[in-house]
Coordinates of C-alpha atoms and ligand atoms in Angstrom, one line a residue:
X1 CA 0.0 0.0 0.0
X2 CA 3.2 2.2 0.9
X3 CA 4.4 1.3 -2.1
X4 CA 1.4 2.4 -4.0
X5 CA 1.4 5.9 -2.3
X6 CA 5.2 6.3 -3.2
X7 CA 4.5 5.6 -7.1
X8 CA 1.1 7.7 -6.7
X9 CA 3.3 10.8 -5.6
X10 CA 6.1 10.3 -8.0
X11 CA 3.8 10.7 -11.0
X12 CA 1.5 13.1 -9.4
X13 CA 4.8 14.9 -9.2
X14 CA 6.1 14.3 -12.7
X15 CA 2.3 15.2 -14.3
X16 CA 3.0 18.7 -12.5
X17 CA -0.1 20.6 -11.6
X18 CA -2.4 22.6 -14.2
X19 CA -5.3 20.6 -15.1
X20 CA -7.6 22.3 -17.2
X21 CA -11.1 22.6 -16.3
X22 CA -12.3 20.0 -19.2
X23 CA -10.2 17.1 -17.8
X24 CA -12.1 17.4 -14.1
X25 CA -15.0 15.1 -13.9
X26 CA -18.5 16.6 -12.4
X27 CA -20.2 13.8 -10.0
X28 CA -23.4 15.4 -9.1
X29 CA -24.4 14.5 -5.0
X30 CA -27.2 15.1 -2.8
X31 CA -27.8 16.4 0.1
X32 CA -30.3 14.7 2.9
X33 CA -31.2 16.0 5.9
X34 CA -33.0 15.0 9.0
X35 CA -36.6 16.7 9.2
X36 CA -37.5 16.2 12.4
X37 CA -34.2 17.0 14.5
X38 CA -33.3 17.1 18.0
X39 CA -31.1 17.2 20.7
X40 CA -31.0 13.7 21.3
X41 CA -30.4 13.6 17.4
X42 CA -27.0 15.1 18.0
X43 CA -26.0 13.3 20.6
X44 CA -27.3 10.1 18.0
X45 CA -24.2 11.4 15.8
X46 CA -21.7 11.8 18.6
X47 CA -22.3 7.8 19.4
X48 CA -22.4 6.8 16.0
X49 CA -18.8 8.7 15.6
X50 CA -17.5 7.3 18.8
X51 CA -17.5 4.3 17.2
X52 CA -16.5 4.9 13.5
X53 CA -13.8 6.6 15.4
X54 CA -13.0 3.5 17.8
X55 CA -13.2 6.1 21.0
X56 CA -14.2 4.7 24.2
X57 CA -17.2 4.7 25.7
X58 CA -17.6 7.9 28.4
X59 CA -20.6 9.5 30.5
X60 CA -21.7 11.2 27.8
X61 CA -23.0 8.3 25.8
X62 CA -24.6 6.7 29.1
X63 CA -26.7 9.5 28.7
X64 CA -28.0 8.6 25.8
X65 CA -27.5 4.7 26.2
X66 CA -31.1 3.1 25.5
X67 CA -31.9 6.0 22.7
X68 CA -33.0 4.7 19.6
X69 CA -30.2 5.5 17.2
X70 CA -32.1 5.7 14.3
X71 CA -31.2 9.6 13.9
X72 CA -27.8 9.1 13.9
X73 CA -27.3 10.2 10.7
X74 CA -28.7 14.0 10.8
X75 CA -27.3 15.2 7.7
X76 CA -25.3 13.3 4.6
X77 CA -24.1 13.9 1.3
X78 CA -25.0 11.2 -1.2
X79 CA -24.3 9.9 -5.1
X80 CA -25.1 7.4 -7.2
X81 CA -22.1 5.0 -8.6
X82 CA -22.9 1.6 -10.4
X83 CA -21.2 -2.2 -9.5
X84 CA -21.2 -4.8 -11.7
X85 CA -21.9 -5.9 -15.3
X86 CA -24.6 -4.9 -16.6
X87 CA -24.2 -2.1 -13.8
X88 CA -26.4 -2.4 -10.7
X89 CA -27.2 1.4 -9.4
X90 CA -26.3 2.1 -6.0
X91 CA -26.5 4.9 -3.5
X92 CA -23.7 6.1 -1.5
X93 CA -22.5 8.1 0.8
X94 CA -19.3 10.0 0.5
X95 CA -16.9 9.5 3.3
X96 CA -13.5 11.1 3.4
X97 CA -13.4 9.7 7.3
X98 CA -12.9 6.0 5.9
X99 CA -11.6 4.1 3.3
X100 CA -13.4 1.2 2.0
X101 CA -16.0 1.2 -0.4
X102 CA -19.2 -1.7 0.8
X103 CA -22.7 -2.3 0.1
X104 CA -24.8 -4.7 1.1
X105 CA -25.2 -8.6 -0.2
X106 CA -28.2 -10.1 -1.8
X107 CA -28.1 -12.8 0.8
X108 CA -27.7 -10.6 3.9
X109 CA -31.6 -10.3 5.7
X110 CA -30.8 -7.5 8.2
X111 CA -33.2 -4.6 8.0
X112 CA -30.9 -2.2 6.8
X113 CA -30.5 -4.6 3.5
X114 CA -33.4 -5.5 2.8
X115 CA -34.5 -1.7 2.4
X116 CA -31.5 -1.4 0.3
X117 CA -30.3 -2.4 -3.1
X118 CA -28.3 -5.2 -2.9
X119 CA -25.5 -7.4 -4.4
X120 CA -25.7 -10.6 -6.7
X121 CA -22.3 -11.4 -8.1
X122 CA -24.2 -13.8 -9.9
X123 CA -25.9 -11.1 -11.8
X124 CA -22.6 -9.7 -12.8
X125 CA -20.3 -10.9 -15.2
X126 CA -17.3 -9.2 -14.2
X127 CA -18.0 -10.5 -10.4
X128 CA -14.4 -12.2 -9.1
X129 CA -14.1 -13.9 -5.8
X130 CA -12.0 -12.8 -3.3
X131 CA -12.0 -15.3 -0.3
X132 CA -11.2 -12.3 2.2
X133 CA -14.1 -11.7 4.7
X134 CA -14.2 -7.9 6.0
X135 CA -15.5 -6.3 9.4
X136 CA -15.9 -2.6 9.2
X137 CA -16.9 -0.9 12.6
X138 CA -19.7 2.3 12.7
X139 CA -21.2 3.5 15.8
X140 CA -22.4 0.9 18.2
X141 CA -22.5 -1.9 15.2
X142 CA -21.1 -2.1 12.1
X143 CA -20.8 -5.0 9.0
X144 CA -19.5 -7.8 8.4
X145 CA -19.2 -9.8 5.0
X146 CA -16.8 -10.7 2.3
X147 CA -14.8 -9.0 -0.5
X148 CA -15.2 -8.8 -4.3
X149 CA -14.0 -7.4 -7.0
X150 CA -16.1 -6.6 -10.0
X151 CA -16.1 -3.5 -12.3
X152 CA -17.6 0.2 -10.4
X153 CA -18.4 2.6 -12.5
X154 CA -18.1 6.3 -10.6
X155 CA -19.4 9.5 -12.6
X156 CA -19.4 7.9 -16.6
X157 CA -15.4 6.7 -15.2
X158 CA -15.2 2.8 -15.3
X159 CA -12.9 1.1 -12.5
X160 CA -12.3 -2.4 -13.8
X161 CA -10.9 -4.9 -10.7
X162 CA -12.5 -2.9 -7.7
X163 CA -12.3 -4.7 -4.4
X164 CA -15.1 -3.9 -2.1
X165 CA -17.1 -5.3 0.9
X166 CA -20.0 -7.1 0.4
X167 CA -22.3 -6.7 3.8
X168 CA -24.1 -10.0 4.3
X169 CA -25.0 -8.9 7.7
X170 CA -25.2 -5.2 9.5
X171 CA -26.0 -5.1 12.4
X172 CA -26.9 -1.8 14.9
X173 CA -26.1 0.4 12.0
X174 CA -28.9 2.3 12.5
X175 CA -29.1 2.9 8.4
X176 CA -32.9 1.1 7.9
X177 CA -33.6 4.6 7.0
X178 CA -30.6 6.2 5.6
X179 CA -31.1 7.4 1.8
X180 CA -28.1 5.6 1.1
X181 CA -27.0 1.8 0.4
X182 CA -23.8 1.5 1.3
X183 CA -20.4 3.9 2.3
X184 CA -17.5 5.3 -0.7
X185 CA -14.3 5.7 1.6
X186 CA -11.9 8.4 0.6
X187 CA -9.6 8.3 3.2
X188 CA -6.0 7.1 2.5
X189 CA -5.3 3.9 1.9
X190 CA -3.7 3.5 4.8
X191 CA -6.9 3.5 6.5
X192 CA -8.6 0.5 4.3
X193 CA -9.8 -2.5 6.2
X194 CA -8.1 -5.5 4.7
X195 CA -5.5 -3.6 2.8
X196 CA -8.2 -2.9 0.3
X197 CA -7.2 -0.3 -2.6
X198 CA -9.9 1.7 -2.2
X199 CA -11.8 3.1 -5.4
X200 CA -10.3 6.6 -5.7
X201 CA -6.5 5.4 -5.7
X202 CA -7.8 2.9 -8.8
X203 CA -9.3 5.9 -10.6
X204 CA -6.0 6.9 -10.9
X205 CA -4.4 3.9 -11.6
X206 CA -6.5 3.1 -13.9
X207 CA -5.6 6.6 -15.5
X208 CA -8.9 7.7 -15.5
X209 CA -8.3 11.1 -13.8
X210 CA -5.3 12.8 -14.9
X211 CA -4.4 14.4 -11.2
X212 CA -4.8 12.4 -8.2
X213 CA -7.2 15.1 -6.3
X214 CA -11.0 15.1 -5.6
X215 CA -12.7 18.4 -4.0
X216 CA -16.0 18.6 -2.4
X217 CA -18.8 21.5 -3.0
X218 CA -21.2 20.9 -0.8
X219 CA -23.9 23.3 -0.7
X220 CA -25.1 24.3 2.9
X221 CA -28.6 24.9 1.5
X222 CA -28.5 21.8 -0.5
X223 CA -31.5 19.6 -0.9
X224 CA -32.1 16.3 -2.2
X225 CA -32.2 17.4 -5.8
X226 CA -28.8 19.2 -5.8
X227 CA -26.7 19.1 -2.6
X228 CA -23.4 19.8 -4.5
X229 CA -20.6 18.6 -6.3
X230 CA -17.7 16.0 -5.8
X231 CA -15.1 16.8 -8.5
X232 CA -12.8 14.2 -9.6
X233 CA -9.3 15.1 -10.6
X234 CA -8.7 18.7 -9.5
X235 CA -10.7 21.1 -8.0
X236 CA -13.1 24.4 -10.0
X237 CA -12.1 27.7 -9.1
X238 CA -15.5 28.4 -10.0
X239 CA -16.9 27.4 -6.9
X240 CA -14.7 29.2 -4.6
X241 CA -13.2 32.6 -4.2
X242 CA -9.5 33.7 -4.0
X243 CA -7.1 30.7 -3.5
X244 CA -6.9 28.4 -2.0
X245 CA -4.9 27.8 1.7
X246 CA -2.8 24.5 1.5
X247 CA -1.9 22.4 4.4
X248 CA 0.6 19.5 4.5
X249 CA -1.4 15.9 5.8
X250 CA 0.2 15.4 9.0
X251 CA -1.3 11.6 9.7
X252 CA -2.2 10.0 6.1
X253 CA -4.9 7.5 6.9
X254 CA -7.6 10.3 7.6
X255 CA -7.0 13.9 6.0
X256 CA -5.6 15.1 9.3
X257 CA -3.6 18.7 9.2
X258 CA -2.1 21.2 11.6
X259 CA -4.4 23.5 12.9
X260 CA -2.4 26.8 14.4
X261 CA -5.5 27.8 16.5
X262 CA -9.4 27.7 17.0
X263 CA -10.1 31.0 18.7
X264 CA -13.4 32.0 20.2
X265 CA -14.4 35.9 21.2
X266 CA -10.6 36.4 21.6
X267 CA -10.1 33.0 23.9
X268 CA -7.6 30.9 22.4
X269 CA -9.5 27.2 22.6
X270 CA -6.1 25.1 21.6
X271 CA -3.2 26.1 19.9
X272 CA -0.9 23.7 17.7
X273 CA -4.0 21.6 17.1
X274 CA -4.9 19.0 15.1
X275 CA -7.5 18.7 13.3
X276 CA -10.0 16.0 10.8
X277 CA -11.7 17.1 7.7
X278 CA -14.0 14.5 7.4
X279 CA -17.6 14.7 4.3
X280 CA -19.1 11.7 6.6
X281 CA -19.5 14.3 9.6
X282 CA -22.3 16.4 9.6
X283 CA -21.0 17.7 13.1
X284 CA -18.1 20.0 14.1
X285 CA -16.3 17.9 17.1
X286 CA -14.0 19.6 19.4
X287 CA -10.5 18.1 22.3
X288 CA -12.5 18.0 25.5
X289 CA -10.5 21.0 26.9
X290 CA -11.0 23.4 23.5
X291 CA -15.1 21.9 24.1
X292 CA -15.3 22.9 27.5
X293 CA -13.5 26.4 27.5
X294 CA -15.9 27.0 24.3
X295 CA -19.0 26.9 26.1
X296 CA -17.6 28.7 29.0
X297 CA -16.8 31.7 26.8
X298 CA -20.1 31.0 25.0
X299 CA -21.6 31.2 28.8
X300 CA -24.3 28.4 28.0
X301 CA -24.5 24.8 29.1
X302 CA -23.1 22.1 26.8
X303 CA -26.3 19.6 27.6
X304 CA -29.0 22.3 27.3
X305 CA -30.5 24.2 24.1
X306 CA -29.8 27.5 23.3
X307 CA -32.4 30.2 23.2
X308 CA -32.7 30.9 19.4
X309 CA -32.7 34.8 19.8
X310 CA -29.6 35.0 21.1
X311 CA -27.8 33.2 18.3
X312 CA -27.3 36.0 15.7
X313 CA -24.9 37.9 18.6
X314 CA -22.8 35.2 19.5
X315 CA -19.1 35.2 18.5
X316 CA -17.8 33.8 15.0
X317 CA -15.6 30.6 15.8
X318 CA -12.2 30.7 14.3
X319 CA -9.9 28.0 13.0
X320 CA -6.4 29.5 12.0
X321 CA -5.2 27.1 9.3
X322 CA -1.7 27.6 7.2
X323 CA -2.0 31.0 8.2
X324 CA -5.7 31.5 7.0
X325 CA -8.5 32.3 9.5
X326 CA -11.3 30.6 8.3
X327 CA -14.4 31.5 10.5
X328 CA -17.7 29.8 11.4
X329 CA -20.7 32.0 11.8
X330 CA -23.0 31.2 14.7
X331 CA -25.8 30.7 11.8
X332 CA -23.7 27.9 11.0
X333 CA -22.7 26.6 13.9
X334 CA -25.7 26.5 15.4
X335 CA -28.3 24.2 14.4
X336 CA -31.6 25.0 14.3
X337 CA -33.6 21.7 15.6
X338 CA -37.5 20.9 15.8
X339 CA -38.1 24.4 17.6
X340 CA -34.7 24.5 19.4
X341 CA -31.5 25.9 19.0
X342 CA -28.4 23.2 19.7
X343 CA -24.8 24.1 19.1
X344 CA -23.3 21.6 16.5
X345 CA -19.8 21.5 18.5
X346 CA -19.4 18.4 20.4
X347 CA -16.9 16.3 22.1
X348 CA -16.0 12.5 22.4
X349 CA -13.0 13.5 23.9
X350 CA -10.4 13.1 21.4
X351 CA -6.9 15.1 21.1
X352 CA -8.3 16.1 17.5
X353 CA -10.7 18.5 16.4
X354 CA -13.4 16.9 13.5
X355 CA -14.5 19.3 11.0
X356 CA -17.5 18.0 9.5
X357 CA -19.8 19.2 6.4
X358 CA -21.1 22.6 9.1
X359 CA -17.1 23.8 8.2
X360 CA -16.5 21.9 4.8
X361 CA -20.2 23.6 3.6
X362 CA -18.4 26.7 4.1
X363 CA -15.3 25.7 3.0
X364 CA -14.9 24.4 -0.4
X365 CA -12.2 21.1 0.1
X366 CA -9.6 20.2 -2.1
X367 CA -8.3 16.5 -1.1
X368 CA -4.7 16.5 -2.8
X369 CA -4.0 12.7 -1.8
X370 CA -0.8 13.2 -5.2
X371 CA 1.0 16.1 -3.0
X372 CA -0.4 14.5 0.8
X373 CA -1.8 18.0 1.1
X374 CA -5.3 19.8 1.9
X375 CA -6.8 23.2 0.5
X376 CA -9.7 25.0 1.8
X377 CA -11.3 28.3 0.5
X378 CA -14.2 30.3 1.0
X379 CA -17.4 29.1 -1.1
X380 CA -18.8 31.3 -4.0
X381 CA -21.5 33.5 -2.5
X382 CA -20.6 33.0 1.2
X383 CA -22.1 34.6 3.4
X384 CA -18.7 34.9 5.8
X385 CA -15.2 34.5 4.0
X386 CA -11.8 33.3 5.6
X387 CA -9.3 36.5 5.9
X388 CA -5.5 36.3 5.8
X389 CA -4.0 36.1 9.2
X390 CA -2.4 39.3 9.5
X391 CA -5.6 41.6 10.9
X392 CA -6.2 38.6 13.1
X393 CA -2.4 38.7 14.2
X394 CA -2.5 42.4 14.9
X395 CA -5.5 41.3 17.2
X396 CA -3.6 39.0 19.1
X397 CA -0.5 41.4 18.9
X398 CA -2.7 44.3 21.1
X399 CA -4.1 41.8 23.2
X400 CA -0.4 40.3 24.1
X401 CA 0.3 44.6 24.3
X402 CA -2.6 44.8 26.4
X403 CA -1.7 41.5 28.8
X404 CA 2.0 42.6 29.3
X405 CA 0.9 46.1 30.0
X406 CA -1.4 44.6 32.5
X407 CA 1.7 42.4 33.9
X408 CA 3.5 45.6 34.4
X409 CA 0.7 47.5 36.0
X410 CA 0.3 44.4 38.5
X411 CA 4.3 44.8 39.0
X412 CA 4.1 48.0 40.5
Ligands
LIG1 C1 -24.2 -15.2 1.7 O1 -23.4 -15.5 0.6 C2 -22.0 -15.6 0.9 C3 -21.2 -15.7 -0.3 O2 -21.9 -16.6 -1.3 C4 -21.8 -16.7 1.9 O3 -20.4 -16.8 2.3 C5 -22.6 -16.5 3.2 O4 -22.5 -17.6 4.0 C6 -24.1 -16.3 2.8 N1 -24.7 -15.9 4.0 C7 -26.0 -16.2 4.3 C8 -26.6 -15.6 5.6 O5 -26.6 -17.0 3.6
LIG2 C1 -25.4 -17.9 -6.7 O1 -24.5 -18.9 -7.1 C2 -24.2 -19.9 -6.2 C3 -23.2 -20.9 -6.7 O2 -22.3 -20.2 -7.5 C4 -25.5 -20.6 -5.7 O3 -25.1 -21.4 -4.6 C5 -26.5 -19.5 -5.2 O4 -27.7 -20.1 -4.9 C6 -26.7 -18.5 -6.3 N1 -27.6 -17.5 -5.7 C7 -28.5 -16.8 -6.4 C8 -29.3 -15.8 -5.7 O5 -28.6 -17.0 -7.6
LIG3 C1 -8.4 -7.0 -14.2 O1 -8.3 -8.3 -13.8 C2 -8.1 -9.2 -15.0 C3 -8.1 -10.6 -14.5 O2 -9.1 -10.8 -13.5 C4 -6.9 -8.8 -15.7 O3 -6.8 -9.6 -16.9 C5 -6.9 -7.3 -16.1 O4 -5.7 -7.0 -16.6 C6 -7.1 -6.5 -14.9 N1 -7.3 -5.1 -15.3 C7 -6.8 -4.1 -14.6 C8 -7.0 -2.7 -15.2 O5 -6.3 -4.2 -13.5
LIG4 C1 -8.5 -10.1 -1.8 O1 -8.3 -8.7 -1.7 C2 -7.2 -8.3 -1.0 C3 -7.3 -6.8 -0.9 O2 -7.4 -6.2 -2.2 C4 -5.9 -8.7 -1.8 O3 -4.8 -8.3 -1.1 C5 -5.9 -10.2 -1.9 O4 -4.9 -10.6 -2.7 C6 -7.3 -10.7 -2.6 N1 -7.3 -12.1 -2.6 C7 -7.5 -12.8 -3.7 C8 -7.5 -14.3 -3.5 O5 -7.8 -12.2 -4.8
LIG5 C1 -3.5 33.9 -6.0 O1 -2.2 33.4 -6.3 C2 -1.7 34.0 -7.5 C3 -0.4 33.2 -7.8 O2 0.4 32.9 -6.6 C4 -1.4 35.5 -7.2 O3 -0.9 36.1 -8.3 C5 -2.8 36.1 -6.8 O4 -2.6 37.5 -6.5 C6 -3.4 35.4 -5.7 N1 -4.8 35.9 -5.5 C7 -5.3 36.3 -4.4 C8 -6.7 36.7 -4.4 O5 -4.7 36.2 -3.3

């Protein structure tokens, strides 16, 4: 798989950048979103991550332990690819926070297949056995089947010799519901259950994309007729204004960077932080200390709903990355439920921030898996763009004036 990654960068490098606009490949996706949301929905999604995460359990699930978890999933982006030959349509959804592509099997008779479609290698012609069987782990359940390889055809682009999972059972998935059938990883390989090469890297092999980067559009006000864009093989400046910020992948199995800072109202919440960007998200998660100091300065309690009049005057949130603030506005942040107001900043107590589709909505998202990088910029038509650091720095430059002035005064 190392190996893979190597020859992947060396030709990445040798292609140099500057694909045109014609050679990027337009996959149209969807957005769905929960109707009927609540409080106990979010806390759905923080369980559900806990596991896809593989975090332990803490007091904040007991709370919720004996919940149905059928919300988990409050908000998703979502495409159609095909598997097989003749090609069997499926639905899936796009997950940069894993790396294996699955659906599930014609013979599997848990709930959440049998409302799906489903598998038949012996429908397909192009169907090769594998042997392998594959557990994948999400929130409280996960699947379990075997692998295959057969031809997937993503976006009109035909991946011959795809290994995926085939789910013959899932179990406390929670996806009975979900719009979609079955999960597109594009994480790093690194990440693939089984050593699995998972579709994206093939793409490329296969020399079907002519730069080894995919970037997400996902429209914040998307719906279930047009929710966005997944672009395959570069990224369109059409979509975004300015360019881009680019930060080096500091862990390559998730797309995990440096984050400088997340600053609230002037409170630092970490420094030198890490950070997720992650399309199967819908939530922002925060480090238990950045979480905790963040409601403090927000003065609110992190189990309670907010009152919905005070969101428009609470602070931006601000995440300095590669020198780039790039801020959340509490319209964003701040989800408006069934007739309640929740803050959509959690914790499961990680050392790593999660930014989920609330900052990658507002963020266009350039996944540069050929350079091991990651480029955000502000979205066409935003309603709040990100600023180069320097007014921030003079910020934090008067208040450091202002703190050492105040050491002084306390000196004497
Ligand atoms: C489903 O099919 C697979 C592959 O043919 C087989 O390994 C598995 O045992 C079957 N499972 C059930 C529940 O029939
Ligand atoms: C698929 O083929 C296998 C043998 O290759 C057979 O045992 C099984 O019953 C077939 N299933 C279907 C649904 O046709
Ligand atoms: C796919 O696998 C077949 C054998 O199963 C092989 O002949 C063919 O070259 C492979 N194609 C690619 C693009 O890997
Ligand atoms: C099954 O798939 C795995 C992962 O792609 C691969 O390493 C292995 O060689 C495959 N096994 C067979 C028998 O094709
Ligand atoms: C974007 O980058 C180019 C090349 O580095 C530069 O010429 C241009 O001024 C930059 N644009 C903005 C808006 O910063």
């Amino acid at each position: 798989m190392l190996k893979a990654f190597i020859v992947l960068g060396l030709v990445s490098a040798l292609a140099g950048v500057g694909a045109g606009a014609d050679l990027l490949h337009r996959m149209p996706i969807y957005k769905w979103e929960n109707s009927v949301k609540s409080r106990k929905n979010v806390m759905s999604e923080v369980a559900h991550l806990r596991g896809k995460y593989n975090v332990a359990t803490t007091a904040t699930s007991d709370i919720i332990s004996g919940e149905p978890l059928a919300n988990s999933m409050n908000m998703y982006y979502y495409g159609q690819i095909t598997i097989g030959t003749p090609g069997v349509i499926f639905i899936v959804m796009f997950d940069t926070g894993s790396a294996n592509l699955w659906v599930p099997s014609y013979n599997c008779t848990s709930t959440a297949c049998l409302s799906h479609t489903q598998y038949n290698p012996n429908q397909s012609t192009t169907f090769v056995p594998n042997g392998s069987d594959i557990t994948l782990k999400y929130g409280t359940g996960g699947m379990s089947g075997y692998l295959a390889m057969d031809t997937v055809t993503v976006n009109n682009l035909v991946i011959l010799n795809q290994t995926f999972g085939v789910a013959v059972s899932e179990l406390d998935n929670h996806f009975d519901n979900v719009a979609f059938d079955g999960i597109l990883g594009m994480g790093f390989a690194n990440l693939a259950e089984d050593s699995v090469t998972p579709p994206f890297y093939n793409m490329y092999n296969e020399a079907l994309i002519s730069q080894p980067v995919f970037s997400f559009y996902l429209s914040i006000d998307g719906t279930t007729s047009m929710g966005g864009e997944l672009i395959l093989g570069g990224s369109d400046p059409n979509y975004y204004i300015g360019n881009m910020t680019y930060v080096p992948i500091s862990r390559d199995d998730y797309w995990q960077f440096d984050m400088s800072e997340a600053v609230l109202n002037g409170v630092t919440l970490c420094s030198n932080c890490q950070a997720i960007a992650d399309t199967g998200t819908s939530l922002i998660m925060a480090p238990i200390d950045a979480y905790t100091k963040l409601y403090s300065t927000l003065d609110i309690n992190p189990d309670a709903s907010v009152d919905c009049s005070t969101v428009s005057s609470m602070p931006v949130l601000k995440f300095v990355i590669g020198g780039t603030v790039f801020g959340i506005p509490p319209s964003y942040y701040v989800l408006y439920l069934d007739g309640e107001c929740v803050v959509g900043i959690q914790t499961m107590g990680t050392d790593f921030w999660i930014l989920g589709d609330i900052f990658i909505g507002q963020y266009y998202t350039e996944f540069d898996v050929g350079n091991n990088r990651i480029g955000f910029a502000s979205v066409s038509g935003a309603q709040y763009t990100n600023q180069a650091n320097s007014q921030f720095a003079s910020f934090t430059t008067i208040f450091s004036l202002f703190a050492l002035l105040n050491i002084i005064l306390k000196l004497y």
